[in-house]
Coordinates of C-alpha atoms in Angstrom, one line a residue:
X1 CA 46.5 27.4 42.4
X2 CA 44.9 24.4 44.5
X3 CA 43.7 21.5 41.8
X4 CA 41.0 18.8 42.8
X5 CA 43.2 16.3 40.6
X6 CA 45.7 14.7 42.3
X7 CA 48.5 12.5 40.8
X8 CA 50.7 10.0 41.9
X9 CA 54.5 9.0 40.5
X10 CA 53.2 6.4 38.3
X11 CA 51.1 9.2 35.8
X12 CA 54.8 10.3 34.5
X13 CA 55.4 6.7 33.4
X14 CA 52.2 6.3 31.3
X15 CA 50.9 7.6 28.3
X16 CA 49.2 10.6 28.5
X17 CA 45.9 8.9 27.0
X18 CA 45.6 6.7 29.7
X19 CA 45.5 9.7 32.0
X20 CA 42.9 11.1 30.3
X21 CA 41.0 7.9 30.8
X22 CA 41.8 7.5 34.3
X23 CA 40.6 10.7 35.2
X24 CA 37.4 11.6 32.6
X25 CA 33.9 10.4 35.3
X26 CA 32.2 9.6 31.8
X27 CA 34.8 6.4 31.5
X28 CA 34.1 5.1 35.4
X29 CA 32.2 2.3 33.9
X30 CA 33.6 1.5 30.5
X31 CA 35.0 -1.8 29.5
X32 CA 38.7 -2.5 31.0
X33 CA 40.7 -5.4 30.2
X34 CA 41.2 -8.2 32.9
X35 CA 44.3 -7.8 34.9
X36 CA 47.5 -9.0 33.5
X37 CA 48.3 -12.1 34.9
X38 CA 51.9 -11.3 34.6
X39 CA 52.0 -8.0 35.6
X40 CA 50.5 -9.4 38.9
X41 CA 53.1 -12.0 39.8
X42 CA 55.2 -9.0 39.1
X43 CA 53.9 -7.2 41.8
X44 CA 53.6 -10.0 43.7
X45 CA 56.7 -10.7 43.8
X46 CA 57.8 -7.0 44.0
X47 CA 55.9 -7.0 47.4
X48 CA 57.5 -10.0 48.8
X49 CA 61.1 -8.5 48.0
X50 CA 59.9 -5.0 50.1
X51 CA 58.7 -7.4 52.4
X52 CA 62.0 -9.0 53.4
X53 CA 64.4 -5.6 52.7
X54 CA 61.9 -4.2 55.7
X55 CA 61.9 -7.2 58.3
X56 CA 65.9 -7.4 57.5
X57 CA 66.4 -3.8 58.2
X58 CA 64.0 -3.6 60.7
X59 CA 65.9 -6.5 62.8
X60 CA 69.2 -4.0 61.9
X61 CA 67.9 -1.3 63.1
X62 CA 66.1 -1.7 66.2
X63 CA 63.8 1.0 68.1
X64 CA 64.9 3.4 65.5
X65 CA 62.6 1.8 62.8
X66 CA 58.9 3.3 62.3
X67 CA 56.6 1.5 60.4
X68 CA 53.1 3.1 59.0
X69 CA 50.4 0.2 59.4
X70 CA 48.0 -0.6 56.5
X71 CA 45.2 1.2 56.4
X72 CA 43.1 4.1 54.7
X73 CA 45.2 6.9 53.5
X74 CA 44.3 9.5 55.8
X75 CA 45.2 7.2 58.5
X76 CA 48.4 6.6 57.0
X77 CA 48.9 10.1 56.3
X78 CA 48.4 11.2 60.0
X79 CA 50.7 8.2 61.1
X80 CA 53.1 9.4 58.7
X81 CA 53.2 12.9 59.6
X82 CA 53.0 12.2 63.5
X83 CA 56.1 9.9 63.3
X84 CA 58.1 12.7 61.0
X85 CA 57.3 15.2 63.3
X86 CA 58.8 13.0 66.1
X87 CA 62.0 12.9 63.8
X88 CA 61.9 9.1 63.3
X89 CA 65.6 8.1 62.2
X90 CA 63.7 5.4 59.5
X91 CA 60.1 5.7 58.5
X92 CA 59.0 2.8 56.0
X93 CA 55.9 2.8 54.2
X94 CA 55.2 6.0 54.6
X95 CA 51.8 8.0 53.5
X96 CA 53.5 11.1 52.5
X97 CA 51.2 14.6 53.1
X98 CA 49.1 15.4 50.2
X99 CA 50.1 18.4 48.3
X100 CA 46.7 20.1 46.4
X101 CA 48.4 22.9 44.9
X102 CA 51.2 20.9 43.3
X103 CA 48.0 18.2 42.2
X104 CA 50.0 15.7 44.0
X105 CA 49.7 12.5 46.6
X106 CA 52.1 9.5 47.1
X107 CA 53.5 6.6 49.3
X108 CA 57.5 6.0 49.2
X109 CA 59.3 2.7 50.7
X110 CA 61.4 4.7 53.2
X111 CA 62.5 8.1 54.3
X112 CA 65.8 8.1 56.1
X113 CA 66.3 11.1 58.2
X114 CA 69.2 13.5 57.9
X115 CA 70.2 16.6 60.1
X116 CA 68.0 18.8 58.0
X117 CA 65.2 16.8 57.0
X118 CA 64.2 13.5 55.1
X119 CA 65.5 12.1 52.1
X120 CA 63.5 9.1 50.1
X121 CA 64.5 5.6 49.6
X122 CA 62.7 3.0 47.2
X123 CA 63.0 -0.9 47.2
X124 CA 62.2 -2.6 43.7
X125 CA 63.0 -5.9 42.5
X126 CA 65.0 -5.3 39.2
X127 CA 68.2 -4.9 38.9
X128 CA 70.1 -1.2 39.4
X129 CA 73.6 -1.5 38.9
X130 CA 75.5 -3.4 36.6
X131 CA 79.7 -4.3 37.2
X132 CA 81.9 -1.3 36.5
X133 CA 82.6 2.0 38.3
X134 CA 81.1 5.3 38.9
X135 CA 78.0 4.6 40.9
X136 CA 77.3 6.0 44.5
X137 CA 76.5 3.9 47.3
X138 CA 76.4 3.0 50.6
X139 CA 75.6 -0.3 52.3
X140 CA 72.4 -1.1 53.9
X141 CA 74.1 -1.1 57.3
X142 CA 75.2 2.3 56.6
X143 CA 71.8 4.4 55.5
X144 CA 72.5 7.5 57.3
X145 CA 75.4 8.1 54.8
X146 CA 73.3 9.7 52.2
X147 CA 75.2 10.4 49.3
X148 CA 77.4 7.8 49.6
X149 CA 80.6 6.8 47.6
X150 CA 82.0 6.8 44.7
X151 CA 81.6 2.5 44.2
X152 CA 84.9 0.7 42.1
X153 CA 82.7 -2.3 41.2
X154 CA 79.5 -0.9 40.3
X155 CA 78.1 1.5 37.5
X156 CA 74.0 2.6 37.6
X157 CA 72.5 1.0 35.4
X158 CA 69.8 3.3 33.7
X159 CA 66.2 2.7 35.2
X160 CA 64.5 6.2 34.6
X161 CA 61.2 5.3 36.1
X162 CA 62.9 4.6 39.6
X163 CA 65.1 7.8 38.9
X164 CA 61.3 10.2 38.1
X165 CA 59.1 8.1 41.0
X166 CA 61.7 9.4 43.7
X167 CA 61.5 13.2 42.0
X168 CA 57.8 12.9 42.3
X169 CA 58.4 12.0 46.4
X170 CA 60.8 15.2 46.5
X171 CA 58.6 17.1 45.6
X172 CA 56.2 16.1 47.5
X173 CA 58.7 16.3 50.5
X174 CA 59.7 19.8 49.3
X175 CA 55.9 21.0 49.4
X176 CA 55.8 20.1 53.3
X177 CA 58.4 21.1 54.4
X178 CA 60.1 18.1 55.2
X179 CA 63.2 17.9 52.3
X180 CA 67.0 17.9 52.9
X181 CA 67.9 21.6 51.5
X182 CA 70.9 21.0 51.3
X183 CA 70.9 18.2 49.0
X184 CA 68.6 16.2 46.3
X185 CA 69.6 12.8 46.9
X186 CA 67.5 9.5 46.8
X187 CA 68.2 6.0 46.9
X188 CA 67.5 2.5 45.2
X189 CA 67.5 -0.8 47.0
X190 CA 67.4 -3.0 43.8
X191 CA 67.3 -6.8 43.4
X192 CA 70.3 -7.9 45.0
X193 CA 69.3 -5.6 48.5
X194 CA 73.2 -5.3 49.1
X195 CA 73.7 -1.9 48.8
X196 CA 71.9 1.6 48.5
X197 CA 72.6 3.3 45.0
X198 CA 72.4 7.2 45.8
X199 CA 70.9 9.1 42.8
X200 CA 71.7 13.3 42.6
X201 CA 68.2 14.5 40.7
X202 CA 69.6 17.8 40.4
X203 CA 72.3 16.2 38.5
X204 CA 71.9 16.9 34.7
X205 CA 72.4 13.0 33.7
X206 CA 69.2 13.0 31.0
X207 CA 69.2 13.7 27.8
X208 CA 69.7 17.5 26.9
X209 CA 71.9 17.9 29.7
X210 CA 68.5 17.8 32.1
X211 CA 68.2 16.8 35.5
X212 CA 65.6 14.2 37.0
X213 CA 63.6 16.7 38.5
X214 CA 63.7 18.9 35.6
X215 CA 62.5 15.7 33.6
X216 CA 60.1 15.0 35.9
X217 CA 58.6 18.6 36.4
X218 CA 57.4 18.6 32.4
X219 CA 56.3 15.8 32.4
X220 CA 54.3 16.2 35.7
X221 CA 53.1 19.6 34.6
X222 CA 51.8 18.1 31.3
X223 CA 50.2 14.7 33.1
X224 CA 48.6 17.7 35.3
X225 CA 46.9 19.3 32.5
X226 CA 45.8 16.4 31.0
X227 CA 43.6 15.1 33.8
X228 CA 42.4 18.2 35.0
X229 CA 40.8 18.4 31.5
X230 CA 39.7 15.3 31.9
X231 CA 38.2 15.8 35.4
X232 CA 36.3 18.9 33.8
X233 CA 35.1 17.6 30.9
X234 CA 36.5 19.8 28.8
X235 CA 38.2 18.7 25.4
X236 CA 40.9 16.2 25.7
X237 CA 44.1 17.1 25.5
X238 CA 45.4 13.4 24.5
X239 CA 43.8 11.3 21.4
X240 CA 44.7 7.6 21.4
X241 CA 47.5 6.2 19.7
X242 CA 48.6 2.5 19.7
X243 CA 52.1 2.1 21.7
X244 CA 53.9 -0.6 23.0
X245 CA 52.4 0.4 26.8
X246 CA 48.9 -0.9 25.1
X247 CA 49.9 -4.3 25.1
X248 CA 49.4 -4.2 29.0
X249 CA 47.1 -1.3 29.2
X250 CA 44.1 -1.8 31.0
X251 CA 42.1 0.6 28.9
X252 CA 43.3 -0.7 25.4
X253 CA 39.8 -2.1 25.1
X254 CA 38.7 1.4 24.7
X255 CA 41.2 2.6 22.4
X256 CA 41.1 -0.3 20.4
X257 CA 37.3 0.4 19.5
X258 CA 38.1 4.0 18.9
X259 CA 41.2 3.3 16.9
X260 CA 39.1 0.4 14.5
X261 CA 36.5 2.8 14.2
X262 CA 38.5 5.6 12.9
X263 CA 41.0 2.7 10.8
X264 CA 44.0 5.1 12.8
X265 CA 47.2 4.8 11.2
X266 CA 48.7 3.8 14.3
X267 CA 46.9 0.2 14.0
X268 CA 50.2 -0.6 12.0
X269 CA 52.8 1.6 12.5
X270 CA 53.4 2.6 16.2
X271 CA 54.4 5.8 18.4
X272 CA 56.9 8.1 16.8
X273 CA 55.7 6.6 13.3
X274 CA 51.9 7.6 13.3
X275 CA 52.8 11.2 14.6
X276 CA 55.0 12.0 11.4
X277 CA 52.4 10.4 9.3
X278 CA 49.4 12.3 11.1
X279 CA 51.8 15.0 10.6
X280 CA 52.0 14.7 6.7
X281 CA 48.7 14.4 6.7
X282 CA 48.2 10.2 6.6
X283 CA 45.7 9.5 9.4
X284 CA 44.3 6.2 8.3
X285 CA 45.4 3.1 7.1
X286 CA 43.2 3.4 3.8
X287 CA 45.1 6.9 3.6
X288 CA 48.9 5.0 4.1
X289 CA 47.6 2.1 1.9
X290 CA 47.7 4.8 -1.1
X291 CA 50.8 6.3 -0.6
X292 CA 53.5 6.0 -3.0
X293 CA 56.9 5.4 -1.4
X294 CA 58.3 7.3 -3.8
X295 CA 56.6 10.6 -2.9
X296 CA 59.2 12.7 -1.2
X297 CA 56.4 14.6 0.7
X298 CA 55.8 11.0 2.8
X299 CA 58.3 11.4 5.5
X300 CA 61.5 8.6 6.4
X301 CA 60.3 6.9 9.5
X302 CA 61.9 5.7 12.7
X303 CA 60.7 1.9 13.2
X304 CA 60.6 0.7 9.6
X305 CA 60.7 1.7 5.7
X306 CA 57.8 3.5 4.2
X307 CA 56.9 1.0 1.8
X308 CA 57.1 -1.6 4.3
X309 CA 54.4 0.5 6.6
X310 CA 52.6 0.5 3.0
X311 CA 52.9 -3.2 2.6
X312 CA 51.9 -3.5 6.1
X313 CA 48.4 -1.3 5.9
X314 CA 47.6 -3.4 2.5
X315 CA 47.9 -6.4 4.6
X316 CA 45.8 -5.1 7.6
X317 CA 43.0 -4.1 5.1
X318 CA 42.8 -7.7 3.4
X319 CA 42.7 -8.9 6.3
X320 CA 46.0 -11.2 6.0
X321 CA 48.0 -11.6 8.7
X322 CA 51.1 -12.5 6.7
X323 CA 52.6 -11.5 3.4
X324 CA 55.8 -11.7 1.9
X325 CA 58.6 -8.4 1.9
X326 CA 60.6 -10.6 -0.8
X327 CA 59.4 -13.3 -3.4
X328 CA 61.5 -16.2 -2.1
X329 CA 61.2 -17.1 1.2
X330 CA 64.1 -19.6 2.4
X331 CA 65.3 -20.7 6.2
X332 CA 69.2 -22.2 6.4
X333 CA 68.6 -25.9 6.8
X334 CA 70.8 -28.5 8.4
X335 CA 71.4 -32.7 8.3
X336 CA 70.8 -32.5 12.4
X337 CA 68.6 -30.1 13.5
X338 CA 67.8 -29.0 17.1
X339 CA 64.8 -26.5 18.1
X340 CA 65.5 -24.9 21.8
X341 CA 63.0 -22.7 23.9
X342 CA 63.6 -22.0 27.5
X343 CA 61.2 -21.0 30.2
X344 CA 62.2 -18.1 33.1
X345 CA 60.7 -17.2 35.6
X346 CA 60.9 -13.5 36.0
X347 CA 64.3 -12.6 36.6
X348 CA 64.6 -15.8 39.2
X349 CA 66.1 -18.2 36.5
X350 CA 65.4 -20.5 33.7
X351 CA 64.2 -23.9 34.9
X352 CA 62.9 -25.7 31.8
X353 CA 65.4 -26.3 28.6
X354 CA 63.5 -28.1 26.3
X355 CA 65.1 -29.3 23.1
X356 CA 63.6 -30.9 19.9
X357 CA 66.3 -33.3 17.7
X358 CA 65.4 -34.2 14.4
X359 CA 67.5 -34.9 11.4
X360 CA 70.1 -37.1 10.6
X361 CA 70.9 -39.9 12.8
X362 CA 73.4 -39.2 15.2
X363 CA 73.4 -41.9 17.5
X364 CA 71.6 -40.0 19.8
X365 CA 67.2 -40.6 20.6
X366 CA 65.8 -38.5 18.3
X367 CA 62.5 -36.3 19.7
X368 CA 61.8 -33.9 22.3
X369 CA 63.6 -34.2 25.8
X370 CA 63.3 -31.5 28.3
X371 CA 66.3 -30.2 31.1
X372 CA 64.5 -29.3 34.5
X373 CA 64.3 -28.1 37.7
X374 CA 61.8 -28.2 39.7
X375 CA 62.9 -27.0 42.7
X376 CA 61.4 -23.0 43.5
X377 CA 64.1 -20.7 41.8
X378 CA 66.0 -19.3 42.7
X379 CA 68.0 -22.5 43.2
X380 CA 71.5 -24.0 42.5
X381 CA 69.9 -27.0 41.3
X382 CA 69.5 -24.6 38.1
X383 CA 73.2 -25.3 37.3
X384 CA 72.5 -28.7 37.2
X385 CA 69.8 -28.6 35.0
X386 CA 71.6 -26.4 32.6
X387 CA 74.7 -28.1 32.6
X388 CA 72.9 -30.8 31.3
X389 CA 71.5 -29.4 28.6
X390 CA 74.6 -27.8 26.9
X391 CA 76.3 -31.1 27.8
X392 CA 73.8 -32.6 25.9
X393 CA 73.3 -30.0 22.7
X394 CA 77.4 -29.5 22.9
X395 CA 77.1 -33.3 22.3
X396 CA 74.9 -33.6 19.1
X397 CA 76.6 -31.0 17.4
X398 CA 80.0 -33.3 18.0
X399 CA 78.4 -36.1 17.2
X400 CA 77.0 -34.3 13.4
X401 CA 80.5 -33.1 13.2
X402 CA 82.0 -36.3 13.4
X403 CA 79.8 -38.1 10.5
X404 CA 80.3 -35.1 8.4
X405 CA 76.9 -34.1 8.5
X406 CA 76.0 -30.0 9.3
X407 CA 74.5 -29.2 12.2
X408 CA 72.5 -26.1 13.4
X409 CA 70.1 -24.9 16.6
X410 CA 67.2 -23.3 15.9
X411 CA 65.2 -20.9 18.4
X412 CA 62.2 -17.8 18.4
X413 CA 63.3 -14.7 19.5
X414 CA 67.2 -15.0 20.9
X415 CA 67.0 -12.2 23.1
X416 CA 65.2 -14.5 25.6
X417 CA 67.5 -17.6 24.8
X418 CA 70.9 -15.5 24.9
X419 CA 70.0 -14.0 27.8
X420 CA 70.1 -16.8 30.0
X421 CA 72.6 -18.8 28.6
X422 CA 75.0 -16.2 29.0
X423 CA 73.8 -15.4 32.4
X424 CA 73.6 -19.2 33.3
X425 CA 77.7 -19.3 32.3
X426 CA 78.1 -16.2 34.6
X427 CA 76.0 -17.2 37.5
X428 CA 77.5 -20.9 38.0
X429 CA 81.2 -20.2 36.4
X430 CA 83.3 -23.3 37.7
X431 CA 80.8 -25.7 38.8
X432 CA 80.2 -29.3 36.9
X433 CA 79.1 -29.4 33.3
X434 CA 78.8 -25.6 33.1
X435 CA 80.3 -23.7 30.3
X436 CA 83.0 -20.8 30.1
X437 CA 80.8 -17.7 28.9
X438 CA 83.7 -17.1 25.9
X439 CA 82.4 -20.8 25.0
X440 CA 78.9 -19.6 24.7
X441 CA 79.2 -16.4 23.6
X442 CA 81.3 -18.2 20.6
X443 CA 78.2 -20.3 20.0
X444 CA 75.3 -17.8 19.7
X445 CA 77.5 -15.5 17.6
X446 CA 78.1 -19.0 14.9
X447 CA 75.6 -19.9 12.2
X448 CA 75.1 -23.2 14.3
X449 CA 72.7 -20.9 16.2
X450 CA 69.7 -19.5 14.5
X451 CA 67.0 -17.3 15.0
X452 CA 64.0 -17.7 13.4
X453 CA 62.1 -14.5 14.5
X454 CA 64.8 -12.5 12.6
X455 CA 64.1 -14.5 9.5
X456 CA 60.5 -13.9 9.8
X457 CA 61.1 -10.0 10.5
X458 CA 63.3 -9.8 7.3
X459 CA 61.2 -12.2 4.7
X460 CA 57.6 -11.0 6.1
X461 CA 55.4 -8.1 6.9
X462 CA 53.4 -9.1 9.9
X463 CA 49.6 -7.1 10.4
X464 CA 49.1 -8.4 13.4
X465 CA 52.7 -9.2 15.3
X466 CA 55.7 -11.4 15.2
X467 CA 55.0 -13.6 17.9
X468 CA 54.9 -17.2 17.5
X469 CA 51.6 -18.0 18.4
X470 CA 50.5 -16.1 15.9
X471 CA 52.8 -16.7 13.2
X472 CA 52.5 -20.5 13.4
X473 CA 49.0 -21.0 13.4
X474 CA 49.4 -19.7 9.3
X475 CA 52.3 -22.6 9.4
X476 CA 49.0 -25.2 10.3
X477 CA 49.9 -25.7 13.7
X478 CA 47.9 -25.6 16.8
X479 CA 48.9 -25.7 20.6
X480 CA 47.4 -28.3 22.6
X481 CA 46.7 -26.4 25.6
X482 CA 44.4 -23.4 24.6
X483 CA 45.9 -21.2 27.3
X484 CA 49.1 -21.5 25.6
X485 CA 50.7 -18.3 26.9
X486 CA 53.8 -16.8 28.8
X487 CA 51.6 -15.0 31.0
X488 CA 49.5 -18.2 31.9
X489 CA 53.0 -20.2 32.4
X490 CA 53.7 -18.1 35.2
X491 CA 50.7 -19.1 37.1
X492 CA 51.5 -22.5 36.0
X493 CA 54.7 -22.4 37.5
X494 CA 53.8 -21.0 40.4
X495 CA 51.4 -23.8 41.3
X496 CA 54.0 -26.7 39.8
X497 CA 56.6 -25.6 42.6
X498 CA 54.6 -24.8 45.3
X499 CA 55.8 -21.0 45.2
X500 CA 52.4 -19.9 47.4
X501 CA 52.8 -22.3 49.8
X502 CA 50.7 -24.9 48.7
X503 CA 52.2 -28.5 48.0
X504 CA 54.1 -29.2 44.5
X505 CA 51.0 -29.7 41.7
X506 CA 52.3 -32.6 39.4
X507 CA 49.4 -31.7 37.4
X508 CA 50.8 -28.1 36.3
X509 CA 54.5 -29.8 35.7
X510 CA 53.1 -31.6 32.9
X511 CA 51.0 -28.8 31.7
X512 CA 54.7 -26.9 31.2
X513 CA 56.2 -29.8 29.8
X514 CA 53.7 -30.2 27.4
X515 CA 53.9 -26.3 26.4
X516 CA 57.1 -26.2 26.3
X517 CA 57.1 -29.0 23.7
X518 CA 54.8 -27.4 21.3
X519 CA 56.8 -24.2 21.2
X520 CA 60.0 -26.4 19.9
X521 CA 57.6 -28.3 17.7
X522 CA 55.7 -24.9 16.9
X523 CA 59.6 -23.8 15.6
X524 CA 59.9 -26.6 14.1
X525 CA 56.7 -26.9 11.8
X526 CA 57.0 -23.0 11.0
X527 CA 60.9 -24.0 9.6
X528 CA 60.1 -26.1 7.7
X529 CA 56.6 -24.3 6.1
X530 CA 59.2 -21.7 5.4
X531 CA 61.2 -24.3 3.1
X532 CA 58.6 -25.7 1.6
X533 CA 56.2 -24.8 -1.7
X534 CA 54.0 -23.5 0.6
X535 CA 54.8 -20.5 1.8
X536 CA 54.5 -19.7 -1.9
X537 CA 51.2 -19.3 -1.4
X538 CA 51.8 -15.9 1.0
X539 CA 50.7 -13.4 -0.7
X540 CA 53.6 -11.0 -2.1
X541 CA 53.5 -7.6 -0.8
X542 CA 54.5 -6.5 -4.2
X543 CA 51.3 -7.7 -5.6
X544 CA 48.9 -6.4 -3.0

């Protein structure tokens, strides 16, 4: 039956309430949050890696490359459809013909054809494979080998967006006539642009022994449903509910007032959670701020004990955005101590290590110092930079060791930190200064390596996140900049290399320089809150 809603891939990625939004005419003018300012050098930069995969295959390929210009859809669409009917050997950006009684419409990078028909290819700038064996591909000079081979040095590595946009494109393929029968592969062109990794959606590699497409088809079919309600105004078919997704959302604005106004369960326990306790018949936080863990009626949950969920909505309703899950709070302390936070850039590289000594002396300057390159990443002058900094924090910890005095690294959040100190070990293995991973991976699994957002999570119920800019404000510390951020430093770094092609702004180094400091000094002052008398004065969640 023909719909007048049409989707495109991205509505089997998002949560179903945002479809709703995106698709009800009573929301058209209702309050959105601004853009993410990350989110948009993401796409930025997403663009500029299509860019250069196109003009490098387009020089490779010669009169057999089409490419649809920029333009209105139905432009595109006719461009698209004129060059496919032509049998163009490589089509890229192509308008693909809308399909109203699937309710569907989408774009796809390339379409490669085949002696049957087209099959779809998608560029994206994360990474798709990761070293081992059992991934197909082909090389970029070899596109017409669909399917390719079985690769010895290269396993997928699980990205099921990519997998369920190109199912949406098959279909959409399928519906005009235009699909590969013989066949349902589609390709990836991920970061590295060195090869084509060839994905079978009829293959039954989800969960449940289900293929992509078959994935894809519910989840389509239900995204469907949703906004044709939603375009009728009938009832909605999706309530809000807070989820990770709403940290980025631009309609959280919206649910946020709906979810305060209802005090929704979900304000403090997320996804899977507030469904079993909607289910048990706990809707609000008042409601969870009564219940006795105990009560064998309350169902276990997935992200967290019940009584910490408890503790948790006690805390949201007094208001506190702290209180203590044990009644001594204690952080391991050293004679030297360093604090360390690193600044990325996307996944270009880390360019800034910044490192805060106090402590003991150790013959070494006490203070902050930072290790930096300022050259655009990616850049080899990243191994120099890095080098010096484990030369340099390898070098306190000797120097503690050899006074006798104990020694121990403090950061927020490893996942960030290990991250690219094992990567950095990878990536410039053998060049000056630069450590063998076995060395680093020995260090971040010691207890001269700390993490102080795991201390937090275990000795604190947090009402309104983990993050350090909101845990150390209760610690009496303050940034200097106001637009303290890791969305915000992306701009900043942007402009302090001259990424856009402007000239290097000395203005926005310092700016980093100066954030990147607080955050070591933000560790810091939260460390040693956490020792002191004071944190005594957190309330105990067993006293709420």
């Amino acid at each position: 039956m023909t719909t007048t809603v049409l989707l495109d891939a991205g509505v089997v990625s998002r949560c179903r309430r945002r479809v709703h939004l995106e698709h009800d005419p009573s929301m058209r003018e209702a309050r959105r949050a601004a853009p993410d300012p990350t989110a948009e050098l993401r796409k930025a930069d997403a663009a500029a890696h299509r860019r250069a995969i196109a003009d490098r295959l387009a020089a490779q390929l010669g009169a057999a490359w089409t490419e649809i210009p920029p333009g209105p859809a139905s432009e595109r669409e006719t461009a698209t459809m004129a060059a496919l009917a032509a049998d163009a050997p490589f089509v890229w950006s192509a308008q693909l013909p809308r399909d109203p009684d699937g309710g569907r419409r989408g774009t796809i990078d390339l379409l490669v054809r085949t002696e049957q028909g087209y099959v779809p290819v998608l560029v994206v700038r994360h990474k798709v494979t990761d070293p081992g064996t059992g991934a197909r591909t082909s090389g970029l000079d070899d596109l017409p080998m669909v399917g390719g081979t079985p690769d010895s040095a290269r396993k997928v590595r699980p990205q099921p967006r990519d997998q369920l946009r190109l199912a949406h494109v098959r279909r959409l393929l399928e519906s005009a006539g235009l699909a590969d029968p013989r066949h349902a592969f589609a390709g990836v062109i991920g970061l590295d642009g060195d090869v084509v990794v060839w994905h079978d959606l009829h293959a039954p590699t989800w969960p449940g022994g289900r293929s992509a497409l078959e994935e894809y088809d519910t989840r389509f079919a239900d995204r469907l449903s949703v906004a044709a309600a939603a375009a009728a105004g009938a009832d909605p078919l999706a309530e809000p509910s807070r989820i990770v997704e709403c940290r980025s959302c631009p309609w959280w604005p919206v649910c946020e007032g709906q979810l305060v106004a209802t005090r929704d369960v979900s304000l403090v326990v997320r996804g899977e959670d507030a469904g079993l306790l909607r289910a048990a018949g706990v809707r609000t936080v008042d409601e969870l701020a009564l219940v006795d863990p105990a009560d064998e009626d309350v169902p276990a949950l997935v992200g967290m004990p019940v009584e910490d969920a408890v503790g948790l909505a006690r805390a949201w309703l007094a208001d506190l955005t702290l209180v203590r899950r044990v009644e001594r709070v204690g952080v391991p302390r050293a004679d030297v101590e360093v604090d360390v936070d690193m600044e990325s850039f996307g996944d270009a590289g880390a360019y800034l290590w910044g490192a805060l000594l106090t402590g003991a002396d150790v013959g070494v300057s006490p203070g902050y110092r930072a290790f930096v390159s300022w050259e655009p990443l990616p850049t080899d002058d990243e191994a120099r930079s890095f080098a010096e900094f484990w030369s340099w924090l390898m070098g306190v910890r000797q120097a503690a060791h050899d006074r006798g005095l104990t020694f121990r690294a403090y950061c927020y959040n490893e996942l960030a930190e290990n991250r690219w100190l094992l990567a950095s070990a990878k990536r410039f293995a053998g060049r000056p200064g630069i450590p063998r991973r076995a060395e680093v991976l020995a260090f971040i699994e010691s207890d001269a390596w700390f993490d102080l957002f795991a201390s937090v999570r275990d000795q604190f119920l947090c009402s309104h996140g983990k993050g350090l800019k909101t845990i150390a404000p209760v610690a009496g510390f303050t940034w200097r900049d106001p637009d303290a951020g890791g969305e915000n430093s992306m701009r900043w770094y942007r402009a302090a290399v001259g990424l856009d092609g402007d000239d290097p702004d000395p203005a926005q180094r310092v700016r980093l320089l100066e954030y990147n400091e607080d955050d070591v000094r933000a560790t810091a002052a939260l460390r040693r809150w956490m020792s002191s008398p004071e944190v005594g004065r957190i309330p105990y969640v067993g006293d709420l």
